[in-house]
XYZ file of C-alpha atoms in Angstrom:
138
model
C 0.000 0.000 0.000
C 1.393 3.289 -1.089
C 1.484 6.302 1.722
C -1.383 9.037 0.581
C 0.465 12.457 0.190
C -2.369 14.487 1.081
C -3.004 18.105 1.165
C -6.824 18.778 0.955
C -9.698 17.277 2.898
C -13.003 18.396 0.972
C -16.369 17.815 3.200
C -19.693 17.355 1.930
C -22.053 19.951 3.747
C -25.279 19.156 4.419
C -25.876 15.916 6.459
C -22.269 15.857 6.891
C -20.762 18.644 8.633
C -24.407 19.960 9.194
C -27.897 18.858 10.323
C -30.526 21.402 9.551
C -28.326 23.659 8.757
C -26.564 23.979 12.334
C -22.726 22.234 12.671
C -23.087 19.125 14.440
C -21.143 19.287 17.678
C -17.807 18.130 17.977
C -16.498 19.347 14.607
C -14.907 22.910 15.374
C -12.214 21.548 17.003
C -11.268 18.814 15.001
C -11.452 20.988 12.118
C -8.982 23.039 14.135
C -6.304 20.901 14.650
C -6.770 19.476 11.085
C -6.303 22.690 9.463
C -2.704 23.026 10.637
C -1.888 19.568 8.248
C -4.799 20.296 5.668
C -6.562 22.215 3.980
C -9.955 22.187 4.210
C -12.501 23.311 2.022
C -16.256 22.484 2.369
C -18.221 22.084 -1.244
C -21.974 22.785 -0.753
C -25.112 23.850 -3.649
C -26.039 25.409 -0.207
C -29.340 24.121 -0.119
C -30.753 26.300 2.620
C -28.914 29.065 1.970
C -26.542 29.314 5.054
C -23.383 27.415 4.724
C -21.353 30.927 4.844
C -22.937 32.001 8.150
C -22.699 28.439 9.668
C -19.417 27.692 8.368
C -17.473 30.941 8.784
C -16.275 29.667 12.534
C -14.633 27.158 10.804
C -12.139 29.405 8.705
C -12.139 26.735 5.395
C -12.580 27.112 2.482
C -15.993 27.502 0.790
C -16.773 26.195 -2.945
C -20.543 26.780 -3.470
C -21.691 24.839 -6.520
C -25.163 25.317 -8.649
C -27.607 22.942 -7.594
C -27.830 20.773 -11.259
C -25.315 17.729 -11.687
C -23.836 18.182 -8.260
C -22.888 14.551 -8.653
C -20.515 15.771 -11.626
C -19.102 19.329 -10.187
C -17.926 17.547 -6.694
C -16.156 15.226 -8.746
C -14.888 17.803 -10.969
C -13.788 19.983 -7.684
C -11.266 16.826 -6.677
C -10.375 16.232 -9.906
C -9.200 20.132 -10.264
C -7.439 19.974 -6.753
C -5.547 16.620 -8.025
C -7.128 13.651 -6.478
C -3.985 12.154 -5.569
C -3.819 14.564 -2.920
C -7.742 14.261 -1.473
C -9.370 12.947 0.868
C -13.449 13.176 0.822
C -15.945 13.129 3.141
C -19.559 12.789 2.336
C -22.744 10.592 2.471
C -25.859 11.941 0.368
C -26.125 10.644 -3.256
C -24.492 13.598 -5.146
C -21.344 12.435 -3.186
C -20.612 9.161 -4.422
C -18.412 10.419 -7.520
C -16.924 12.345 -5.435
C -15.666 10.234 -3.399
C -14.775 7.242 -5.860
C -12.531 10.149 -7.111
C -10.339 11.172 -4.280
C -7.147 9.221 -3.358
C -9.264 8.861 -0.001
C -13.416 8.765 -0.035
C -14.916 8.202 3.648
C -18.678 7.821 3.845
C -20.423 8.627 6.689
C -23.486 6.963 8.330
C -25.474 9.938 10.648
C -29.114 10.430 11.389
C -30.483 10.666 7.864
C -28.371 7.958 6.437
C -26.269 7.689 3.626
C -26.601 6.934 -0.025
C -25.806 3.471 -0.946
C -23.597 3.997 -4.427
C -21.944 6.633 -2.021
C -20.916 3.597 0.658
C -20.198 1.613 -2.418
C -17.552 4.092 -3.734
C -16.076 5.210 0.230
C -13.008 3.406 0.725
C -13.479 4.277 4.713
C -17.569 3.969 6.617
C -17.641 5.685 9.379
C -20.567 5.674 11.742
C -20.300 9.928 12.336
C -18.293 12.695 11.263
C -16.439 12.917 14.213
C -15.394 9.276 13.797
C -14.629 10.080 10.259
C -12.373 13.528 11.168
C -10.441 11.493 13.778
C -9.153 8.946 12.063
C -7.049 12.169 10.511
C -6.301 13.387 14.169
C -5.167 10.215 15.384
């Protein structure tokens, strides 16, 4: 097994970092400590219109794409970043090319579920996001 160079962990939004549009707790200080070895950037259609507001604590990066083929412009994101150097986080549908493209795709399994062609591309299930961000911590 090769060791991942990586630079850039990209997170889903909603359902991921979020649940009804408020961060789930736990997550502001492992993104923290993670931003000092990645970069992290958060890629949204911002569905309910607040990512910025609910995010901006978190000092990452936001990529807000249009709300069509979602599916396609994740993908495209990684691909643009260099997926060799990726890890993804995600677990709704319009995630699973997403993560099939990064060098690293972790699903995660929270309160609404996941997608299953999303946990069939993930090479990593994780039962939570805070699961899912400390397997990068530790």
């Amino acid at each position: 097994m090769e060791t991942m160079q990586l630079q850039h962990l990209v997170l889903d939004c909603n359902g991921t970092l979020t649940c009804d549009a408020q961060l789930i707790d736990g997550i502001s200080t492992r993104i923290e400590n993670l931003a000092r070895h990645l970069e992290i950037r958060v890629i949204t259609a911002d569905t309910h219109g607040s990512a910025r507001k609910t995010l901006k604590p978190l000092g990452c990066v936001l990529h807000v794409i249009e709300p069509q083929e979602q599916a396609e412009a994740k993908r495209d994101y990684i691909a643009r970043l260099g997926a060799e150097h990726c890890a993804a986080i995600g677990n709704g549908f319009n995630d699973n090319l997403m993560l099939r493209t990064a060098c690293l795709g972790i699903a995660v399994v929270q309160a609404e579920g996941a997608a299953a062609p999303t946990l069939q591309h993930a090479d990593v299930v994780c039962t939570d996001i805070c699961a899912a961000l400390d397997l990068f911590l530790n």
